[in-house]
Amino acid sequence: MAIKNYIGGELVEPVSRAYLDNVDPSTGQVYSQAPDSDHRDVEHAVAAAERAFPSWSRTPADERCRLMLRVADALERDLDRFALAECIDNGKPLKLAATLDIPRAVKNLRFFATAVTHFHSESHVTDGVALNYTLRQPRGVAGIISPWNLPLYLFTWKIAPALATGNTVVAKPSELTPMTAYMLSELCRTILPPGVLNVVHGLGAKTGAAITAHPRVPTISFTGGTVTGTEVARTTAPLFKKVGLEMGGKNPNVVFADADFDAAIDGTLRSSFANQGQVCLCGSRIFVERPILDRFLTAFVDRARKLKVGDPLESSTDQGALVSRSHVEKVGRYVELAGQEGGTIRCGGRRPDAVSPRCRDGFFFEPTVITDLPVDCRVNREEIFGPVVSVTPFESEDQVIDFANSTDYGLSASVWTQNLSRAHRVAERIQSGTIWINCWLVRDLRVPFGGMKNSGVGREGGLEALRFYTEPKNVCIHVAGS
Ligand code: NAP
């Protein structure tokens, strides 16, 4: 089956007629083809988005909202089909796609469709001399680049606020997971006006780069790795684009001795291994206060060993496949490096024997817990983005804050303690865009979301996203008689 680009309201082949193999990570087999698009396809998509912009940007917010809600409803009706497609395309457990990825995609569309009907701008009265009011106008064609780990979830998280605020979009999903964005474009075809949303599939370095470098795409929203983000920043800076960068993380999980022990184990297990550890917010560095270290390790390793690595289609599976052969090999290399850096593998550390006959060539990796690593070693500083975590003891609040802040990243952190004052103190001092206290991945779509340091520039979510996709323009009216 061949995926098509979605340009100007039509599903079209790439200009080159060339396609990329799309692999099912759970079997290692090619199961579909995606367009290997280039700058010519991007040019067509930008032209279509430009043609659609005057009308879409003048469409009343209520009407844009109504159309986007129809897309959300259609997606929700088709939830099972989308969840299955996401599972096959990405390797994640079907139950995760059905309970997290696709429902959240529906929610993203609904949230931003309705948010824009509540969006307001400011006015300032200047000492009886003037009245200033701020227009918030859509910026034109938004270029959107999204990653493979939460394919439709993050794709919709980015296109929804762009469309709701009246921009038109040229979007590129990851070439590794193009399927659900394609299926969404099939749904949109019957609902959105032509050219409002355009989806161009292809390689990052070719298709993605053609979008970020395009002179008539003034807004770029990127989610992906920090190395790619650096390239996006380098390309867009001299073109003076407005750019949002959501990038990698190496997030700390801090467990104090006074934490609710069972809740800390449950939460830390989930934040370590959810989606095979392939969530930018996963907590891959676990710091445990010395008095409870042995108890924590025993319980945590025991629970990690019990996670069932298996066929993502099976409902009993906790851990599906990693996204690609090269990624599972990269994760394996980090575990080898951990050995060289003095680490002790407490569980996992290898690719399992065939999890089932169907999945014998799949890209699976066992949940892995490593101890005895120096805090500043590479395994503790670099993003592995797989089911691999380290556990390190700490002696004091000051020390663990230093540990937590000791990487170049600053995306999120979880802190487990029952001492409210300490929770506030630690939250204030950890350099991350999101701090969870006694929880992980509790998401309210209204809150600012993004990273500090090498994890990101700018914020998404709620008003931040609506502001990102609009240009504030101040209008100053002289007040008569003054
Ligand atoms: P990636 O390799 O950086 O790719 C992200 C996207 O950028 C993909 O669509 C990719 O296309 C495209 N791309 C690659 N090179 C490009 C270029 N030169 N110009 C423009 N686009 C280009 O990241 P990934 O491996 O897909 O995703 C994992 C990373 O994303 C991790 O680091 C994770 O932490 C991060 N992430 C961050 C957040 C957050 O909110 N902060 C959320 C999720 C994931 P191809 O796939 O076709 O190469």
Short mmCIF file of C-alpha atoms and ligand atoms in Angstrom, two decimals:
data_model
loop_
_atom_site.label_atom_id
_atom_site.label_comp_id
_atom_site.label_asym_id
_atom_site.label_seq_id
_atom_site.Cartn_x
_atom_site.Cartn_y
_atom_site.Cartn_z
CA MET A 1 0.00 0.00 0.00
CA ALA A 2 1.37 3.42 -0.95
CA ILE A 3 0.84 6.48 1.17
CA LYS A 4 0.28 9.73 -0.71
CA ASN A 5 1.01 13.36 -0.06
CA TYR A 6 -1.95 15.63 0.70
CA ILE A 7 -1.59 18.85 -1.28
CA GLY A 8 -4.25 21.37 -2.24
CA GLY A 9 -7.00 19.04 -1.02
CA GLU A 10 -5.84 16.11 -3.18
CA LEU A 11 -3.96 12.92 -2.35
CA VAL A 12 -1.07 12.97 -4.79
CA GLU A 13 2.07 11.05 -5.67
CA PRO A 14 5.46 12.68 -5.09
CA VAL A 15 6.83 14.51 -8.13
CA SER A 16 9.77 12.10 -8.30
CA ARG A 17 7.43 9.05 -8.16
CA ALA A 18 10.00 7.68 -5.68
CA TYR A 19 8.93 5.95 -2.47
CA LEU A 20 10.53 4.95 0.82
CA ASP A 21 9.97 1.60 2.50
CA ASN A 22 7.85 1.79 5.63
CA VAL A 23 8.69 -0.93 8.15
CA ASP A 24 6.54 -2.55 10.85
CA PRO A 25 8.95 -2.47 13.83
CA SER A 26 7.34 -5.50 15.47
CA THR A 27 8.14 -7.76 12.52
CA GLY A 28 11.03 -5.90 10.90
CA GLN A 29 9.20 -6.26 7.55
CA VAL A 30 8.34 -3.59 5.00
CA TYR A 31 4.57 -3.23 4.96
CA SER A 32 3.91 -0.02 3.03
CA GLN A 33 5.57 2.77 1.09
CA ALA A 34 5.76 6.49 1.80
CA PRO A 35 6.53 9.28 -0.67
CA ASP A 36 10.18 10.26 -0.93
CA SER A 37 9.23 13.89 -1.49
CA ASP A 38 11.65 16.68 -2.34
CA HIS A 39 11.68 20.47 -2.65
CA ARG A 40 9.28 20.32 -5.63
CA ASP A 41 6.54 18.71 -3.54
CA VAL A 42 7.19 21.22 -0.77
CA GLU A 43 6.92 24.04 -3.32
CA HIS A 44 3.52 22.74 -4.47
CA ALA A 45 2.35 22.40 -0.87
CA VAL A 46 3.48 25.91 0.05
CA ALA A 47 1.76 27.31 -3.05
CA ALA A 48 -1.47 25.50 -2.10
CA ALA A 49 -1.24 26.74 1.48
CA GLU A 50 -0.66 30.30 0.26
CA ARG A 51 -3.70 30.12 -2.00
CA ALA A 52 -5.84 28.87 0.88
CA PHE A 53 -4.59 31.43 3.40
CA PRO A 54 -6.63 34.55 2.48
CA SER A 55 -9.92 32.73 2.79
CA TRP A 56 -9.05 30.51 5.79
CA SER A 57 -7.59 33.40 7.77
CA ARG A 58 -10.78 35.42 7.21
CA THR A 59 -13.06 32.50 8.04
CA PRO A 60 -14.77 33.32 11.36
CA ALA A 61 -13.21 31.51 14.33
CA ASP A 62 -16.56 29.81 14.99
CA GLU A 63 -16.54 28.28 11.54
CA ARG A 64 -12.91 27.14 11.77
CA CYS A 65 -13.82 25.63 15.12
CA ARG A 66 -16.83 23.82 13.63
CA LEU A 67 -14.76 22.28 10.84
CA MET A 68 -11.99 21.18 13.18
CA LEU A 69 -14.53 19.61 15.53
CA ARG A 70 -15.83 17.63 12.56
CA VAL A 71 -12.30 16.34 11.96
CA ALA A 72 -12.06 15.39 15.66
CA ASP A 73 -15.41 13.59 15.51
CA ALA A 74 -14.41 11.67 12.40
CA LEU A 75 -11.15 10.65 14.04
CA GLU A 76 -12.92 9.54 17.18
CA ARG A 77 -15.38 7.45 15.17
CA ASP A 78 -12.39 5.78 13.54
CA LEU A 79 -10.39 5.38 16.75
CA ASP A 80 -9.90 1.62 16.49
CA ARG A 81 -8.61 1.77 12.92
CA PHE A 82 -6.22 4.61 13.77
CA ALA A 83 -4.99 2.87 16.94
CA LEU A 84 -4.22 -0.29 15.00
CA ALA A 85 -2.40 1.70 12.34
CA GLU A 86 -0.34 3.56 14.96
CA CYS A 87 0.57 0.29 16.65
CA ILE A 88 1.74 -1.29 13.39
CA ASP A 89 3.58 1.80 12.19
CA ASN A 90 5.38 2.58 15.45
CA GLY A 91 5.65 -0.73 17.33
CA LYS A 92 3.87 0.60 20.43
CA PRO A 93 1.33 -1.61 22.24
CA LEU A 94 -2.10 -1.43 20.66
CA LYS A 95 -3.65 -0.74 24.05
CA LEU A 96 -1.42 2.33 24.45
CA ALA A 97 -2.33 3.68 21.01
CA ALA A 98 -6.03 3.07 21.78
CA THR A 99 -6.01 4.67 25.23
CA LEU A 100 -3.39 7.41 24.87
CA ASP A 101 -2.23 8.34 21.37
CA ILE A 102 -5.45 8.52 19.40
CA PRO A 103 -7.73 9.83 22.18
CA ARG A 104 -5.17 12.56 22.79
CA ALA A 105 -5.10 13.42 19.08
CA VAL A 106 -8.88 13.86 19.22
CA LYS A 107 -8.51 15.99 22.34
CA ASN A 108 -5.82 18.19 20.76
CA LEU A 109 -8.13 19.01 17.86
CA ARG A 110 -11.09 19.74 20.13
CA PHE A 111 -9.04 21.71 22.62
CA PHE A 112 -7.55 24.15 20.11
CA ALA A 113 -10.69 24.33 17.95
CA THR A 114 -12.64 25.60 20.93
CA ALA A 115 -9.76 27.51 22.56
CA VAL A 116 -9.63 29.92 19.66
CA THR A 117 -13.24 30.92 20.27
CA HIS A 118 -12.14 32.11 23.74
CA PHE A 119 -8.92 33.75 22.57
CA HIS A 120 -8.70 37.44 23.34
CA SER A 121 -6.17 40.19 23.00
CA GLU A 122 -5.17 43.10 25.20
CA SER A 123 -5.98 46.79 25.20
CA HIS A 124 -4.16 49.60 26.98
CA VAL A 125 -5.55 53.05 27.75
CA THR A 126 -2.72 55.59 27.75
CA ASP A 127 -3.49 58.36 30.26
CA GLY A 128 -6.54 59.64 28.43
CA VAL A 129 -4.35 60.32 25.37
CA ALA A 130 -4.72 57.16 23.41
CA LEU A 131 -6.27 53.74 23.28
CA ASN A 132 -4.00 50.88 22.23
CA TYR A 133 -5.39 47.55 21.21
CA THR A 134 -3.57 44.48 20.01
CA LEU A 135 -4.52 42.54 16.93
CA ARG A 136 -3.49 38.89 16.92
CA GLN A 137 -3.29 37.93 13.27
CA PRO A 138 -2.38 34.57 11.73
CA ARG A 139 1.13 34.62 10.31
CA GLY A 140 0.60 32.79 7.00
CA VAL A 141 1.93 29.34 6.13
CA ALA A 142 3.16 27.39 9.15
CA GLY A 143 5.77 24.67 8.59
CA ILE A 144 5.37 21.81 11.03
CA ILE A 145 7.87 19.02 11.62
CA SER A 146 6.99 16.19 14.01
CA PRO A 147 8.77 13.06 15.31
CA TRP A 148 7.99 9.34 15.36
CA ASN A 149 7.53 8.56 19.05
CA LEU A 150 3.96 9.85 19.45
CA PRO A 151 3.10 10.23 15.77
CA LEU A 152 -0.50 11.45 15.56
CA TYR A 153 -0.51 12.79 19.12
CA LEU A 154 2.28 15.29 18.36
CA PHE A 155 1.23 15.93 14.77
CA THR A 156 -2.21 17.12 15.93
CA TRP A 157 -0.71 18.94 18.94
CA LYS A 158 1.05 21.17 16.42
CA ILE A 159 -1.35 21.47 13.49
CA ALA A 160 -4.42 22.15 15.67
CA PRO A 161 -3.37 25.55 17.14
CA ALA A 162 -1.89 26.60 13.77
CA LEU A 163 -5.14 25.90 11.93
CA ALA A 164 -7.41 27.20 14.70
CA THR A 165 -5.70 30.60 14.63
CA GLY A 166 -6.20 30.90 10.86
CA ASN A 167 -2.82 29.82 9.53
CA THR A 168 -2.53 27.29 6.76
CA VAL A 169 -0.11 24.43 7.23
CA VAL A 170 2.57 22.43 5.45
CA ALA A 171 3.41 19.51 7.73
CA LYS A 172 5.93 16.70 7.58
CA PRO A 173 5.51 13.70 9.88
CA SER A 174 8.50 11.49 10.57
CA GLU A 175 9.36 9.27 7.64
CA LEU A 176 9.45 6.36 10.13
CA THR A 177 5.78 6.76 11.12
CA PRO A 178 3.84 8.41 8.29
CA MET A 179 0.69 6.27 8.36
CA THR A 180 -1.72 8.00 10.74
CA ALA A 181 -0.93 11.49 9.39
CA TYR A 182 -1.80 10.10 5.96
CA MET A 183 -5.04 8.62 7.28
CA LEU A 184 -5.87 11.93 8.93
CA SER A 185 -5.32 13.69 5.61
CA GLU A 186 -7.84 11.27 4.05
CA LEU A 187 -10.38 12.37 6.68
CA CYS A 188 -9.58 16.07 6.28
CA ARG A 189 -10.06 15.87 2.53
CA THR A 190 -13.81 15.73 2.91
CA ILE A 191 -13.98 18.35 5.67
CA LEU A 192 -11.35 21.10 5.34
CA PRO A 193 -11.14 23.50 2.38
CA PRO A 194 -8.37 22.56 -0.09
CA GLY A 195 -4.88 23.74 0.83
CA VAL A 196 -5.65 24.57 4.47
CA LEU A 197 -3.70 21.50 5.63
CA ASN A 198 -0.99 20.00 3.43
CA VAL A 199 1.01 16.92 4.41
CA VAL A 200 4.28 16.16 2.62
CA HIS A 201 6.00 12.90 3.49
CA GLY A 202 9.70 12.25 3.13
CA LEU A 203 13.14 12.34 4.68
CA GLY A 204 14.02 14.99 7.22
CA ALA A 205 17.19 16.12 5.53
CA LYS A 206 15.37 16.56 2.21
CA THR A 207 11.66 17.27 2.73
CA GLY A 208 11.95 18.67 6.26
CA ALA A 209 14.87 20.88 5.30
CA ALA A 210 12.98 22.17 2.24
CA ILE A 211 10.16 23.30 4.55
CA THR A 212 12.38 24.96 7.15
CA ALA A 213 14.41 26.74 4.44
CA HIS A 214 11.40 27.85 2.40
CA PRO A 215 11.36 31.66 2.19
CA ARG A 216 7.55 31.85 2.19
CA VAL A 217 7.04 29.76 5.35
CA PRO A 218 7.53 32.35 8.11
CA THR A 219 6.64 30.10 11.05
CA ILE A 220 8.33 26.81 11.94
CA SER A 221 7.26 24.52 14.75
CA PHE A 222 9.64 21.62 15.29
CA THR A 223 9.57 18.66 17.67
CA GLY A 224 12.43 16.20 17.54
CA GLY A 225 15.99 15.63 18.67
CA THR A 226 18.35 18.38 19.76
CA VAL A 227 20.83 17.71 16.94
CA THR A 228 18.09 18.20 14.34
CA GLY A 229 16.78 21.21 16.27
CA THR A 230 20.23 22.79 16.02
CA GLU A 231 20.09 22.36 12.25
CA VAL A 232 16.58 23.87 12.13
CA ALA A 233 17.77 26.84 14.21
CA ARG A 234 20.80 27.32 11.93
CA THR A 235 18.63 27.30 8.79
CA THR A 236 15.86 29.53 10.08
CA ALA A 237 17.81 32.19 12.04
CA PRO A 238 19.11 34.18 9.02
CA LEU A 239 15.63 34.00 7.47
CA PHE A 240 14.19 35.62 10.65
CA LYS A 241 11.47 33.02 11.03
CA LYS A 242 9.45 32.58 14.17
CA VAL A 243 10.58 29.22 15.45
CA GLY A 244 9.43 26.92 18.24
CA LEU A 245 11.80 24.08 19.14
CA GLU A 246 10.70 21.16 21.31
CA MET A 247 13.70 18.88 21.69
CA GLY A 248 15.24 16.07 23.70
CA GLY A 249 15.36 15.37 27.41
CA LYS A 250 17.35 13.47 30.02
CA ASN A 251 14.88 13.85 32.78
CA PRO A 252 15.48 13.24 36.48
CA ASN A 253 13.18 11.30 38.78
CA VAL A 254 13.93 12.30 42.36
CA VAL A 255 12.66 9.94 45.07
CA PHE A 256 13.00 11.18 48.66
CA ALA A 257 12.91 8.74 51.57
CA ASP A 258 9.60 10.19 52.80
CA ALA A 259 7.81 9.51 49.47
CA ASP A 260 4.73 7.32 49.28
CA PHE A 261 6.81 4.29 48.37
CA ASP A 262 4.29 2.35 46.28
CA ALA A 263 3.20 5.44 44.37
CA ALA A 264 6.84 6.33 43.68
CA ILE A 265 7.56 2.83 42.36
CA ASP A 266 4.44 2.82 40.15
CA GLY A 267 5.06 6.32 38.81
CA THR A 268 8.77 5.81 38.24
CA LEU A 269 8.18 2.52 36.45
CA ARG A 270 5.72 4.18 34.10
CA SER A 271 7.93 7.18 33.47
CA SER A 272 10.90 4.89 32.79
CA PHE A 273 9.33 2.46 30.35
CA ALA A 274 6.12 3.93 28.89
CA ASN A 275 6.18 3.64 25.09
CA GLN A 276 9.44 1.63 25.46
CA GLY A 277 11.06 4.69 27.06
CA GLN A 278 10.49 6.64 23.86
CA VAL A 279 8.74 9.67 25.33
CA CYS A 280 10.73 12.89 25.53
CA LEU A 281 9.37 13.24 29.09
CA CYS A 282 10.51 9.81 30.28
CA GLY A 283 12.56 9.96 33.48
CA SER A 284 15.74 8.12 32.60
CA ARG A 285 17.86 9.20 35.58
CA ILE A 286 16.43 7.98 38.86
CA PHE A 287 17.88 9.49 42.04
CA VAL A 288 16.92 7.74 45.26
CA GLU A 289 17.65 9.03 48.77
CA ARG A 290 20.17 6.69 50.39
CA PRO A 291 18.02 5.30 53.26
CA ILE A 292 15.53 3.71 50.86
CA LEU A 293 17.95 2.79 48.07
CA ASP A 294 18.04 -1.00 48.64
CA ARG A 295 14.31 -1.29 49.15
CA PHE A 296 13.62 0.85 46.09
CA LEU A 297 16.02 -1.05 43.85
CA THR A 298 14.68 -4.45 44.87
CA ALA A 299 11.08 -3.46 44.22
CA PHE A 300 11.83 -1.49 41.06
CA VAL A 301 13.96 -4.16 39.40
CA ASP A 302 11.39 -6.79 40.30
CA ARG A 303 8.64 -4.78 38.63
CA ALA A 304 10.79 -3.99 35.58
CA ARG A 305 11.52 -7.71 35.10
CA LYS A 306 7.79 -8.46 35.16
CA LEU A 307 6.96 -6.07 32.31
CA LYS A 308 5.97 -8.24 29.41
CA VAL A 309 7.91 -7.53 26.23
CA GLY A 310 5.76 -8.90 23.45
CA ASP A 311 3.75 -8.60 20.29
CA PRO A 312 2.24 -5.08 20.37
CA LEU A 313 -1.04 -6.49 19.07
CA GLU A 314 -1.47 -8.67 22.19
CA SER A 315 -3.42 -7.11 25.04
CA SER A 316 -1.09 -8.62 27.63
CA THR A 317 1.95 -6.78 26.20
CA ASP A 318 3.47 -3.98 28.28
CA GLN A 319 6.48 -3.26 26.08
CA GLY A 320 6.26 -3.29 22.30
CA ALA A 321 9.00 -2.81 19.73
CA LEU A 322 11.35 0.15 19.39
CA VAL A 323 10.81 2.18 16.27
CA SER A 324 13.60 0.95 13.99
CA ARG A 325 16.56 -1.35 13.62
CA SER A 326 19.04 1.52 13.85
CA HIS A 327 17.35 2.81 17.00
CA VAL A 328 17.35 -0.53 18.82
CA GLU A 329 21.01 -0.91 17.85
CA LYS A 330 21.76 2.54 19.24
CA VAL A 331 20.09 1.62 22.54
CA GLY A 332 22.20 -1.56 22.66
CA ARG A 333 25.37 0.48 22.14
CA TYR A 334 24.49 2.70 25.10
CA VAL A 335 24.10 -0.37 27.31
CA GLU A 336 27.55 -1.55 26.19
CA LEU A 337 28.89 1.91 26.96
CA ALA A 338 27.33 1.71 30.42
CA GLY A 339 29.42 -1.41 31.05
CA GLN A 340 32.56 0.48 30.00
CA GLU A 341 31.60 3.38 32.25
CA GLY A 342 31.43 1.14 35.32
CA GLY A 343 27.70 0.38 35.33
CA THR A 344 26.09 -2.79 36.68
CA ILE A 345 23.13 -4.12 34.69
CA ARG A 346 20.45 -5.06 37.25
CA CYS A 347 17.96 -6.32 34.67
CA GLY A 348 17.47 -6.37 30.92
CA GLY A 349 20.38 -5.04 28.88
CA ARG A 350 19.68 -7.12 25.80
CA ARG A 351 17.32 -7.83 22.94
CA PRO A 352 15.01 -10.64 24.02
CA ASP A 353 14.80 -13.96 22.21
CA ALA A 354 11.92 -14.01 19.72
CA VAL A 355 8.89 -12.66 21.59
CA SER A 356 6.60 -14.62 19.25
CA PRO A 357 6.98 -16.34 15.88
CA ARG A 358 5.32 -13.37 14.14
CA CYS A 359 7.70 -10.93 15.81
CA ARG A 360 10.95 -12.88 15.57
CA ASP A 361 12.66 -10.13 13.51
CA GLY A 362 11.19 -7.22 15.47
CA PHE A 363 13.13 -4.47 17.23
CA PHE A 364 12.55 -5.37 20.87
CA PHE A 365 14.70 -4.48 23.88
CA GLU A 366 14.25 -5.56 27.49
CA PRO A 367 13.53 -2.95 30.18
CA THR A 368 16.97 -2.20 31.57
CA VAL A 369 18.03 -0.87 34.96
CA ILE A 370 21.66 0.16 35.53
CA THR A 371 23.39 1.13 38.77
CA ASP A 372 26.89 2.26 39.82
CA LEU A 373 27.28 4.81 37.04
CA PRO A 374 29.00 8.14 37.73
CA VAL A 375 26.48 10.98 37.57
CA ASP A 376 28.46 12.75 34.86
CA CYS A 377 29.15 9.78 32.56
CA ARG A 378 27.86 9.78 28.98
CA VAL A 379 25.06 7.30 29.70
CA ASN A 380 23.80 9.73 32.34
CA ARG A 381 24.19 12.81 30.17
CA GLU A 382 23.07 11.75 26.69
CA GLU A 383 19.52 11.00 25.62
CA ILE A 384 19.14 7.25 24.92
CA PHE A 385 15.39 7.40 24.22
CA GLY A 386 14.77 3.75 24.97
CA PRO A 387 13.88 1.46 27.91
CA VAL A 388 17.11 2.14 29.78
CA VAL A 389 17.37 3.93 33.13
CA SER A 390 20.07 4.45 35.73
CA VAL A 391 19.53 4.48 39.50
CA THR A 392 21.85 6.63 41.64
CA PRO A 393 21.72 7.27 45.40
CA PHE A 394 21.84 10.77 46.88
CA GLU A 395 22.55 12.08 50.37
CA SER A 396 20.91 15.53 50.53
CA GLU A 397 18.50 17.92 48.85
CA ASP A 398 21.33 20.16 47.64
CA GLN A 399 23.19 17.23 46.17
CA VAL A 400 20.23 15.86 44.25
CA ILE A 401 19.44 19.29 42.81
CA ASP A 402 23.03 19.43 41.50
CA PHE A 403 22.61 15.92 40.09
CA ALA A 404 19.28 16.79 38.48
CA ASN A 405 20.71 19.91 36.84
CA SER A 406 23.92 18.27 35.68
CA THR A 407 22.94 17.67 32.03
CA ASP A 408 22.54 20.08 29.11
CA TYR A 409 18.83 19.21 28.98
CA GLY A 410 15.94 20.73 30.90
CA LEU A 411 12.64 19.30 29.75
CA SER A 412 10.88 17.76 32.75
CA ALA A 413 11.41 16.25 36.19
CA SER A 414 9.43 14.20 38.70
CA VAL A 415 9.85 14.68 42.44
CA TRP A 416 8.48 12.18 44.94
CA THR A 417 8.09 13.45 48.51
CA GLN A 418 5.32 14.02 51.04
CA ASN A 419 6.98 17.16 52.37
CA LEU A 420 5.19 20.03 50.65
CA SER A 421 7.80 22.65 51.53
CA ARG A 422 10.55 20.51 50.09
CA ALA A 423 8.47 19.86 46.98
CA HIS A 424 8.20 23.62 46.38
CA ARG A 425 11.89 24.25 47.07
CA VAL A 426 13.06 21.50 44.76
CA ALA A 427 10.59 22.44 42.01
CA GLU A 428 11.90 25.98 42.09
CA ARG A 429 15.53 24.94 41.74
CA ILE A 430 15.36 22.18 39.12
CA GLN A 431 16.01 23.64 35.68
CA SER A 432 13.19 22.06 33.67
CA GLY A 433 10.16 23.36 31.84
CA THR A 434 7.81 20.97 33.67
CA ILE A 435 8.08 19.63 37.22
CA TRP A 436 5.72 16.90 38.36
CA ILE A 437 5.28 16.38 42.11
CA ASN A 438 4.18 12.86 43.03
CA CYS A 439 3.05 12.13 39.49
CA TRP A 440 4.23 11.85 35.91
CA LEU A 441 2.68 12.81 32.58
CA VAL A 442 -0.38 14.41 34.08
CA ARG A 443 -1.13 16.77 31.22
CA ASP A 444 -3.46 19.75 31.19
CA LEU A 445 -3.48 21.17 27.67
CA ARG A 446 -3.79 24.72 29.00
CA VAL A 447 -0.39 24.80 30.72
CA PRO A 448 2.84 26.07 29.12
CA PHE A 449 4.77 23.11 27.74
CA GLY A 450 8.39 23.12 26.65
CA GLY A 451 12.00 22.84 27.66
CA MET A 452 14.83 24.90 29.09
CA LYS A 453 18.51 24.69 28.10
CA ASN A 454 19.06 22.29 25.16
CA SER A 455 15.53 20.91 25.47
CA GLY A 456 13.79 23.73 23.75
CA VAL A 457 13.04 27.28 22.79
CA GLY A 458 9.55 28.63 23.39
CA ARG A 459 6.45 27.02 24.81
CA GLU A 460 3.45 25.16 23.42
CA GLY A 461 0.07 24.54 25.02
CA GLY A 462 -2.95 26.75 25.71
CA LEU A 463 -2.48 30.47 25.15
CA GLU A 464 1.24 30.03 24.48
CA ALA A 465 0.45 28.11 21.29
CA LEU A 466 -2.26 30.54 20.18
CA ARG A 467 0.19 33.40 20.68
CA PHE A 468 2.98 31.56 18.87
CA TYR A 469 0.92 31.16 15.72
CA THR A 470 -0.30 34.77 15.71
CA GLU A 471 1.46 38.07 15.16
CA PRO A 472 0.70 40.74 17.75
CA LYS A 473 0.12 44.08 16.09
CA ASN A 474 -0.53 47.16 18.18
CA VAL A 475 -3.04 49.74 16.96
CA CYS A 476 -2.81 53.11 18.71
CA ILE A 477 -5.80 55.46 18.42
CA HIS A 478 -5.46 59.04 19.51
CA VAL A 479 -8.37 59.88 21.78
CA ALA A 480 -10.24 62.91 20.44
CA GLY A 481 -10.06 66.07 22.51
CA SER A 482 -6.84 65.27 24.39
P1 NAP B 1 14.52 13.78 14.77
O1 NAP B 1 15.38 12.76 14.14
O2 NAP B 1 15.13 15.05 15.23
O3 NAP B 1 13.34 14.05 13.75
C1 NAP B 1 12.25 14.90 14.05
C2 NAP B 1 11.62 15.35 12.76
O4 NAP B 1 12.54 16.20 12.08
C3 NAP B 1 11.32 14.20 11.80
O5 NAP B 1 10.14 14.48 11.07
C4 NAP B 1 12.52 14.23 10.90
O6 NAP B 1 12.28 13.60 9.68
C5 NAP B 1 12.74 15.72 10.77
N1 NAP B 1 14.07 16.14 10.32
C6 NAP B 1 15.23 15.45 10.35
N2 NAP B 1 16.24 16.21 9.84
C7 NAP B 1 15.70 17.39 9.48
C8 NAP B 1 16.22 18.59 8.92
N3 NAP B 1 17.52 18.72 8.60
N4 NAP B 1 15.39 19.62 8.70
C9 NAP B 1 14.08 19.52 9.02
N5 NAP B 1 13.52 18.41 9.55
C10 NAP B 1 14.32 17.36 9.79
O7 NAP B 1 13.77 13.20 16.04
P2 NAP B 1 13.08 11.79 16.17
O8 NAP B 1 14.17 10.78 16.25
O9 NAP B 1 12.01 11.67 15.13
O10 NAP B 1 12.34 11.92 17.57
C11 NAP B 1 12.95 11.67 18.78
C12 NAP B 1 13.43 12.95 19.42
O11 NAP B 1 12.35 13.85 19.56
C13 NAP B 1 13.97 12.73 20.83
O12 NAP B 1 15.12 13.50 20.99
C14 NAP B 1 12.86 13.26 21.71
O13 NAP B 1 13.27 13.69 22.98
C15 NAP B 1 12.35 14.38 20.89
N6 NAP B 1 10.99 14.73 21.28
C16 NAP B 1 10.80 15.91 21.94
C17 NAP B 1 9.53 16.25 22.36
C18 NAP B 1 9.26 17.54 23.10
O14 NAP B 1 8.10 17.91 23.21
N7 NAP B 1 10.28 18.22 23.61
C19 NAP B 1 8.45 15.40 22.10
C20 NAP B 1 8.70 14.19 21.43
C21 NAP B 1 9.98 13.88 21.01
P3 NAP B 1 12.69 12.05 9.50
O15 NAP B 1 12.11 11.28 10.60
O16 NAP B 1 12.08 11.74 8.20
O17 NAP B 1 14.19 12.03 9.51
#
